[in-house]
PDB file of C-alpha atoms in Angstrom:
ATOM      1  CA  MET Z   1      44.590  33.621  17.742  1.00 96.00           C
ATOM      2  CA  VAL Z   2      45.755  32.610  14.303  1.00 98.00           C
ATOM      3  CA  ARG Z   3      45.689  29.181  12.767  1.00 98.00           C
ATOM      4  CA  ILE Z   4      46.519  27.713   9.359  1.00 98.00           C
ATOM      5  CA  THR Z   5      45.143  24.197   9.098  1.00 97.00           C
ATOM      6  CA  GLU Z   6      44.182  21.504   6.671  1.00 96.00           C
ATOM      7  CA  GLY Z   7      40.560  20.422   6.913  1.00 94.00           C
ATOM      8  CA  PRO Z   8      37.300  22.275   7.598  1.00 98.00           C
ATOM      9  CA  ILE Z   9      37.249  25.451   9.669  1.00 98.00           C
ATOM     10  CA  LEU Z  10      34.297  26.705  11.717  1.00 98.00           C
ATOM     11  CA  GLU Z  11      32.967  30.167  12.527  1.00 97.00           C
ATOM     12  CA  GLU Z  12      32.188  29.212  16.113  1.00 97.00           C
ATOM     13  CA  ASP Z  13      35.825  28.306  16.772  1.00 97.00           C
ATOM     14  CA  ALA Z  14      36.943  31.751  15.700  1.00 97.00           C
ATOM     15  CA  ALA Z  15      34.094  33.532  17.506  1.00 97.00           C
ATOM     16  CA  GLU Z  16      34.857  31.681  20.737  1.00 96.00           C
ATOM     17  CA  GLU Z  17      38.419  33.026  20.691  1.00 97.00           C
ATOM     18  CA  VAL Z  18      37.312  36.657  20.645  1.00 97.00           C
ATOM     19  CA  TRP Z  19      34.603  36.433  23.296  1.00 95.00           C
ATOM     20  CA  GLY Z  20      34.818  38.930  26.135  1.00 93.00           C
ATOM     21  CA  LEU Z  21      32.454  40.479  28.689  1.00 90.00           C
ATOM     22  CA  ASP Z  22      33.342  43.997  27.546  1.00 93.00           C
ATOM     23  CA  ARG Z  23      33.196  43.181  23.870  1.00 92.00           C
ATOM     24  CA  GLY Z  24      29.704  44.073  22.805  1.00 94.00           C
ATOM     25  CA  ALA Z  25      30.266  43.867  19.068  1.00 97.00           C
ATOM     26  CA  VAL Z  26      31.331  40.694  17.289  1.00 97.00           C
ATOM     27  CA  VAL Z  27      31.811  40.597  13.526  1.00 98.00           C
ATOM     28  CA  THR Z  28      32.629  37.415  11.619  1.00 98.00           C
ATOM     29  CA  PHE Z  29      33.769  37.213   8.013  1.00 98.00           C
ATOM     30  CA  THR Z  30      33.726  33.937   6.086  1.00 98.00           C
ATOM     31  CA  GLY Z  31      35.396  33.568   2.698  1.00 98.00           C
ATOM     32  CA  ARG Z  32      34.080  30.562   0.810  1.00 98.00           C
ATOM     33  CA  VAL Z  33      35.201  29.007  -2.474  1.00 97.00           C
ATOM     34  CA  ARG Z  34      32.868  30.109  -5.259  1.00 95.00           C
ATOM     35  CA  ARG Z  35      31.517  27.754  -7.954  1.00 94.00           C
ATOM     36  CA  LEU Z  36      32.506  30.050 -10.822  1.00 92.00           C
ATOM     37  CA  GLU Z  37      36.090  31.145 -11.368  1.00 87.00           C
ATOM     38  CA  ALA Z  38      36.777  33.305 -14.431  1.00 84.00           C
ATOM     39  CA  GLY Z  39      33.624  31.975 -16.080  1.00 87.00           C
ATOM     40  CA  ARG Z  40      34.501  28.319 -15.475  1.00 91.00           C
ATOM     41  CA  GLU Z  41      32.851  25.948 -13.040  1.00 93.00           C
ATOM     42  CA  ILE Z  42      35.285  24.523 -10.525  1.00 95.00           C
ATOM     43  CA  GLU Z  43      35.124  21.788  -7.899  1.00 96.00           C
ATOM     44  CA  ALA Z  44      37.756  22.984  -5.500  1.00 96.00           C
ATOM     45  CA  ILE Z  45      40.713  25.283  -4.951  1.00 97.00           C
ATOM     46  CA  THR Z  46      44.005  24.092  -3.497  1.00 97.00           C
ATOM     47  CA  TYR Z  47      45.784  26.519  -1.206  1.00 98.00           C
ATOM     48  CA  GLU Z  48      49.436  26.521  -0.270  1.00 97.00           C
ATOM     49  CA  ALA Z  49      50.992  28.436   2.613  1.00 97.00           C
ATOM     50  CA  TYR Z  50      54.569  29.336   3.554  1.00 98.00           C
ATOM     51  CA  LYS Z  51      53.574  28.513   7.059  1.00 97.00           C
ATOM     52  CA  PRO Z  52      56.173  30.189   9.306  1.00 95.00           C
ATOM     53  CA  MET Z  53      55.943  33.504   7.472  1.00 96.00           C
ATOM     54  CA  ALA Z  54      52.202  33.252   7.015  1.00 97.00           C
ATOM     55  CA  LEU Z  55      51.620  32.742  10.738  1.00 98.00           C
ATOM     56  CA  ARG Z  56      53.819  35.735  11.510  1.00 96.00           C
ATOM     57  CA  GLY Z  57      51.948  37.797   8.922  1.00 96.00           C
ATOM     58  CA  LEU Z  58      48.629  36.885  10.521  1.00 98.00           C
ATOM     59  CA  ASP Z  59      50.046  37.690  13.968  1.00 98.00           C
ATOM     60  CA  ARG Z  60      51.052  41.136  12.760  1.00 97.00           C
ATOM     61  CA  ILE Z  61      47.520  41.774  11.511  1.00 98.00           C
ATOM     62  CA  VAL Z  62      46.099  40.713  14.872  1.00 98.00           C
ATOM     63  CA  SER Z  63      48.499  43.046  16.717  1.00 98.00           C
ATOM     64  CA  GLU Z  64      47.750  45.990  14.501  1.00 98.00           C
ATOM     65  CA  ALA Z  65      43.998  45.479  14.886  1.00 98.00           C
ATOM     66  CA  ARG Z  66      44.467  45.509  18.644  1.00 98.00           C
ATOM     67  CA  THR Z  67      46.559  48.663  18.553  1.00 98.00           C
ATOM     68  CA  ARG Z  68      44.409  50.614  16.113  1.00 98.00           C
ATOM     69  CA  TRP Z  69      40.881  49.578  17.147  1.00 98.00           C
ATOM     70  CA  GLY Z  70      41.252  47.823  20.485  1.00 97.00           C
ATOM     71  CA  ALA Z  71      39.847  44.793  18.671  1.00 98.00           C
ATOM     72  CA  ARG Z  72      40.460  41.138  19.439  1.00 98.00           C
ATOM     73  CA  VAL Z  73      40.898  39.119  16.251  1.00 98.00           C
ATOM     74  CA  ALA Z  74      40.929  35.412  15.448  1.00 98.00           C
ATOM     75  CA  ILE Z  75      41.961  34.194  12.003  1.00 98.00           C
ATOM     76  CA  LEU Z  76      41.520  30.698  10.612  1.00 98.00           C
ATOM     77  CA  HIS Z  77      42.930  29.985   7.153  1.00 98.00           C
ATOM     78  CA  ARG Z  78      42.651  26.631   5.491  1.00 98.00           C
ATOM     79  CA  PHE Z  79      45.325  25.088   3.243  1.00 97.00           C
ATOM     80  CA  GLY Z  80      45.201  22.079   0.951  1.00 97.00           C
ATOM     81  CA  ARG Z  81      42.102  21.199  -1.055  1.00 97.00           C
ATOM     82  CA  VAL Z  82      39.028  23.310  -0.295  1.00 98.00           C
ATOM     83  CA  PRO Z  83      35.839  22.212  -2.110  1.00 97.00           C
ATOM     84  CA  VAL Z  84      33.402  24.745  -3.546  1.00 96.00           C
ATOM     85  CA  GLY Z  85      31.079  26.104  -0.904  1.00 97.00           C
ATOM     86  CA  GLU Z  86      33.451  25.466   1.955  1.00 98.00           C
ATOM     87  CA  ALA Z  87      35.250  28.136   3.923  1.00 98.00           C
ATOM     88  CA  SER Z  88      38.875  28.924   3.148  1.00 98.00           C
ATOM     89  CA  LEU Z  89      39.104  31.874   5.534  1.00 98.00           C
ATOM     90  CA  ILE Z  90      37.311  32.902   8.714  1.00 98.00           C
ATOM     91  CA  VAL Z  91      37.995  36.118  10.587  1.00 98.00           C
ATOM     92  CA  ALA Z  92      36.227  36.875  13.875  1.00 98.00           C
ATOM     93  CA  VAL Z  93      36.605  40.275  15.509  1.00 98.00           C
ATOM     94  CA  SER Z  94      35.295  41.640  18.773  1.00 98.00           C
ATOM     95  CA  ALA Z  95      35.421  45.156  20.126  1.00 97.00           C
ATOM     96  CA  ALA Z  96      33.531  47.315  22.583  1.00 95.00           C
ATOM     97  CA  HIS Z  97      31.462  48.864  19.798  1.00 96.00           C
ATOM     98  CA  ARG Z  98      30.371  48.026  16.282  1.00 97.00           C
ATOM     99  CA  ARG Z  99      32.290  50.691  14.359  1.00 98.00           C
ATOM    100  CA  GLU Z 100      35.648  49.374  15.592  1.00 98.00           C
ATOM    101  CA  ALA Z 101      34.592  45.768  15.016  1.00 98.00           C
ATOM    102  CA  PHE Z 102      33.515  46.363  11.398  1.00 98.00           C
ATOM    103  CA  GLU Z 103      36.590  48.425  10.576  1.00 98.00           C
ATOM    104  CA  ALA Z 104      39.037  46.012  12.186  1.00 98.00           C
ATOM    105  CA  CYS Z 105      37.431  43.096  10.360  1.00 98.00           C
ATOM    106  CA  ALA Z 106      37.713  44.826   6.992  1.00 98.00           C
ATOM    107  CA  PHE Z 107      41.321  45.724   7.786  1.00 98.00           C
ATOM    108  CA  ALA Z 108      42.138  42.120   8.687  1.00 98.00           C
ATOM    109  CA  VAL Z 109      40.565  40.615   5.568  1.00 98.00           C
ATOM    110  CA  GLU Z 110      42.322  43.104   3.265  1.00 98.00           C
ATOM    111  CA  GLY Z 111      45.620  42.493   5.026  1.00 98.00           C
ATOM    112  CA  ILE Z 112      45.308  38.740   4.664  1.00 98.00           C
ATOM    113  CA  LYS Z 113      44.615  39.010   0.945  1.00 97.00           C
ATOM    114  CA  LYS Z 114      47.440  41.459   0.333  1.00 95.00           C
ATOM    115  CA  ASP Z 115      50.341  40.584   2.581  1.00 91.00           C
ATOM    116  CA  VAL Z 116      50.247  37.003   3.800  1.00 96.00           C
ATOM    117  CA  PRO Z 117      52.264  34.261   2.022  1.00 97.00           C
ATOM    118  CA  ILE Z 118      49.348  32.046   1.027  1.00 98.00           C
ATOM    119  CA  TRP Z 119      48.479  31.139  -2.582  1.00 98.00           C
ATOM    120  CA  LYS Z 120      45.716  29.525  -4.581  1.00 96.00           C
ATOM    121  CA  VAL Z 121      47.772  27.034  -6.558  1.00 94.00           C
ATOM    122  CA  GLU Z 122      45.169  24.916  -8.318  1.00 90.00           C
ATOM    123  CA  TYR Z 123      41.639  25.313  -9.586  1.00 91.00           C
ATOM    124  CA  GLU Z 124      40.099  21.890  -9.957  1.00 91.00           C
ATOM    125  CA  LYS Z 125      37.799  21.753 -12.986  1.00 87.00           C
ATOM    126  CA  VAL Z 126      34.429  20.083 -12.864  1.00 82.00           C
ATOM    127  CA  ASP Z 127      34.694  16.665 -14.547  1.00 74.00           C
ATOM    128  CA  ALA Z 128      33.298  16.765 -18.072  1.00 59.00           C
ATOM    129  CA  ARG Z 129      30.904  13.842 -18.415  1.00 56.00           C
TER     130      ARG Z 129
ATOM    131  CA  MET S   1      78.483  25.021   1.780  1.00 88.00           C
ATOM    132  CA  SER S   2      75.013  25.129   0.356  1.00 95.00           C
ATOM    133  CA  LEU S   3      71.720  26.967   0.387  1.00 96.00           C
ATOM    134  CA  ARG S   4      68.192  25.600   0.427  1.00 97.00           C
ATOM    135  CA  LEU S   5      65.965  27.263  -2.182  1.00 97.00           C
ATOM    136  CA  LEU S   6      62.199  27.050  -1.732  1.00 97.00           C
ATOM    137  CA  PHE S   7      59.660  27.839  -4.459  1.00 97.00           C
ATOM    138  CA  LEU S   8      56.272  28.747  -3.072  1.00 98.00           C
ATOM    139  CA  GLY S   9      52.874  28.879  -4.748  1.00 96.00           C
ATOM    140  CA  PRO S  10      53.084  29.167  -8.546  1.00 96.00           C
ATOM    141  CA  ALA S  11      56.875  29.559  -8.351  1.00 97.00           C
ATOM    142  CA  ALA S  12      57.112  25.779  -7.853  1.00 96.00           C
ATOM    143  CA  ARG S  13      55.477  25.278 -11.235  1.00 94.00           C
ATOM    144  CA  TRP S  14      57.837  27.753 -12.933  1.00 94.00           C
ATOM    145  CA  ALA S  15      60.945  26.299 -11.313  1.00 95.00           C
ATOM    146  CA  GLY S  16      59.786  22.720 -11.859  1.00 94.00           C
ATOM    147  CA  THR S  17      60.384  21.883  -8.216  1.00 96.00           C
ATOM    148  CA  ARG S  18      59.373  22.886  -4.671  1.00 96.00           C
ATOM    149  CA  GLU S  19      62.829  22.759  -3.219  1.00 97.00           C
ATOM    150  CA  VAL S  20      66.447  22.443  -4.292  1.00 96.00           C
ATOM    151  CA  GLU S  21      69.925  22.772  -2.835  1.00 96.00           C
ATOM    152  CA  VAL S  22      72.474  25.022  -4.544  1.00 95.00           C
ATOM    153  CA  PRO S  23      76.032  26.052  -3.735  1.00 95.00           C
ATOM    154  CA  TRP S  24      76.429  28.907  -1.290  1.00 96.00           C
ATOM    155  CA  ARG S  25      76.943  32.512  -2.464  1.00 95.00           C
ATOM    156  CA  PRO S  26      77.934  35.408  -0.194  1.00 96.00           C
ATOM    157  CA  THR S  27      74.829  37.541  -0.814  1.00 97.00           C
ATOM    158  CA  LEU S  28      71.378  37.223  -2.323  1.00 96.00           C
ATOM    159  CA  GLY S  29      72.513  39.505  -5.140  1.00 95.00           C
ATOM    160  CA  ASP S  30      75.403  37.135  -5.891  1.00 95.00           C
ATOM    161  CA  LEU S  31      73.039  34.172  -5.951  1.00 95.00           C
ATOM    162  CA  LEU S  32      70.713  35.848  -8.440  1.00 93.00           C
ATOM    163  CA  ALA S  33      73.576  37.157 -10.588  1.00 92.00           C
ATOM    164  CA  ASP S  34      75.198  33.721 -10.796  1.00 90.00           C
ATOM    165  CA  GLU S  35      71.748  32.290 -11.529  1.00 81.00           C
ATOM    166  CA  PRO S  36      71.948  28.576 -10.890  1.00 81.00           C
ATOM    167  CA  GLU S  37      70.110  26.769 -13.703  1.00 89.00           C
ATOM    168  CA  VAL S  38      67.038  26.230 -11.549  1.00 87.00           C
ATOM    169  CA  LEU S  39      66.436  29.988 -11.311  1.00 92.00           C
ATOM    170  CA  ALA S  40      66.416  30.630 -15.051  1.00 92.00           C
ATOM    171  CA  PRO S  41      62.680  29.912 -15.557  1.00 93.00           C
ATOM    172  CA  LEU S  42      61.924  32.375 -12.752  1.00 93.00           C
ATOM    173  CA  ARG S  43      63.623  35.257 -14.485  1.00 92.00           C
ATOM    174  CA  PRO S  44      60.509  36.554 -16.372  1.00 93.00           C
ATOM    175  CA  HIS S  45      58.676  36.677 -13.021  1.00 94.00           C
ATOM    176  CA  LEU S  46      61.454  38.069 -10.843  1.00 91.00           C
ATOM    177  CA  ALA S  47      60.137  41.623 -10.821  1.00 93.00           C
ATOM    178  CA  SER S  48      57.030  40.496  -8.945  1.00 95.00           C
ATOM    179  CA  ILE S  49      58.640  37.822  -6.751  1.00 96.00           C
ATOM    180  CA  ARG S  50      59.658  38.678  -3.195  1.00 96.00           C
ATOM    181  CA  ILE S  51      62.533  36.768  -1.668  1.00 97.00           C
ATOM    182  CA  ALA S  52      62.845  35.762   1.976  1.00 97.00           C
ATOM    183  CA  VAL S  53      65.967  34.494   3.678  1.00 97.00           C
ATOM    184  CA  ASN S  54      65.218  32.406   6.761  1.00 96.00           C
ATOM    185  CA  GLN S  55      61.663  33.688   6.637  1.00 94.00           C
ATOM    186  CA  GLU S  56      62.511  37.388   6.642  1.00 93.00           C
ATOM    187  CA  PHE S  57      62.126  39.514   3.526  1.00 93.00           C
ATOM    188  CA  ALA S  58      65.569  40.135   2.087  1.00 96.00           C
ATOM    189  CA  GLY S  59      67.339  42.461  -0.330  1.00 95.00           C
ATOM    190  CA  MET S  60      70.199  42.046  -2.760  1.00 95.00           C
ATOM    191  CA  LYS S  61      72.749  42.909  -0.062  1.00 97.00           C
ATOM    192  CA  THR S  62      71.449  40.336   2.415  1.00 97.00           C
ATOM    193  CA  GLU S  63      74.296  38.080   3.476  1.00 97.00           C
ATOM    194  CA  LEU S  64      73.820  34.360   3.160  1.00 97.00           C
ATOM    195  CA  HIS S  65      75.173  31.634   5.427  1.00 97.00           C
ATOM    196  CA  GLU S  66      75.571  27.872   5.206  1.00 96.00           C
ATOM    197  CA  GLY S  67      72.203  26.153   5.250  1.00 96.00           C
ATOM    198  CA  ASP S  68      70.151  29.338   4.821  1.00 98.00           C
ATOM    199  CA  GLU S  69      66.641  28.959   3.467  1.00 98.00           C
ATOM    200  CA  VAL S  70      65.964  31.238   0.495  1.00 98.00           C
ATOM    201  CA  ALA S  71      62.286  31.335  -0.411  1.00 98.00           C
ATOM    202  CA  PHE S  72      60.847  32.734  -3.639  1.00 97.00           C
ATOM    203  CA  LEU S  73      57.398  34.197  -3.005  1.00 98.00           C
ATOM    204  CA  PRO S  74      55.211  35.221  -5.972  1.00 97.00           C
ATOM    205  CA  PRO S  75      52.329  37.673  -5.519  1.00 97.00           C
ATOM    206  CA  VAL S  76      50.072  36.201  -2.856  1.00 97.00           C
ATOM    207  CA  SER S  77      46.484  35.028  -3.378  1.00 96.00           C
ATOM    208  CA  GLY S  78      45.211  33.868  -0.027  1.00 96.00           C
ATOM    209  CA  GLY S  79      41.808  34.448   1.487  1.00 94.00           C
TER     210      GLY S  79
END
């Protein structure tokens, strides 16, 4: 399952999608917006996605994870304004065993950061008072 | 006959717009060579920009048709 949505995303939604009786290992990755960006304090990051291509890119990652590790993968990526501390990306992976789950999760996160048409387009500064 | 150009991510800032219509050209290479005014500010970044036609990565020889969507995709920064 892959989804690109505006508004908060939740780990349990991703984890639910990869549940399975034979899947004994579940790994979840959450990427959150950090307070410090290049030494400056920020309030939020705005993400933009080229949605049709981004969804296909995420689908390809899911397929490859299935082929290479027998893993089931769910990816949630947020677009629009994401405040500091909130999740911009959640990846949940399940497999029969932990080695495949960890490896497939790492593969998915790297793939998302490298190959999917999504951009950070604005870093919102903290208001100077 | 026209083409729809889309500027994604930071490319919208460079081009000064998210979207624009330009006259049709036979191939992507022709479009870039003729360089409609809106593409000029993208030139310094072109080496790192990938171009998609109708949401498939394209090359200079890719043929263009009426109404095609040509998207300019800078290096990604998702996640």
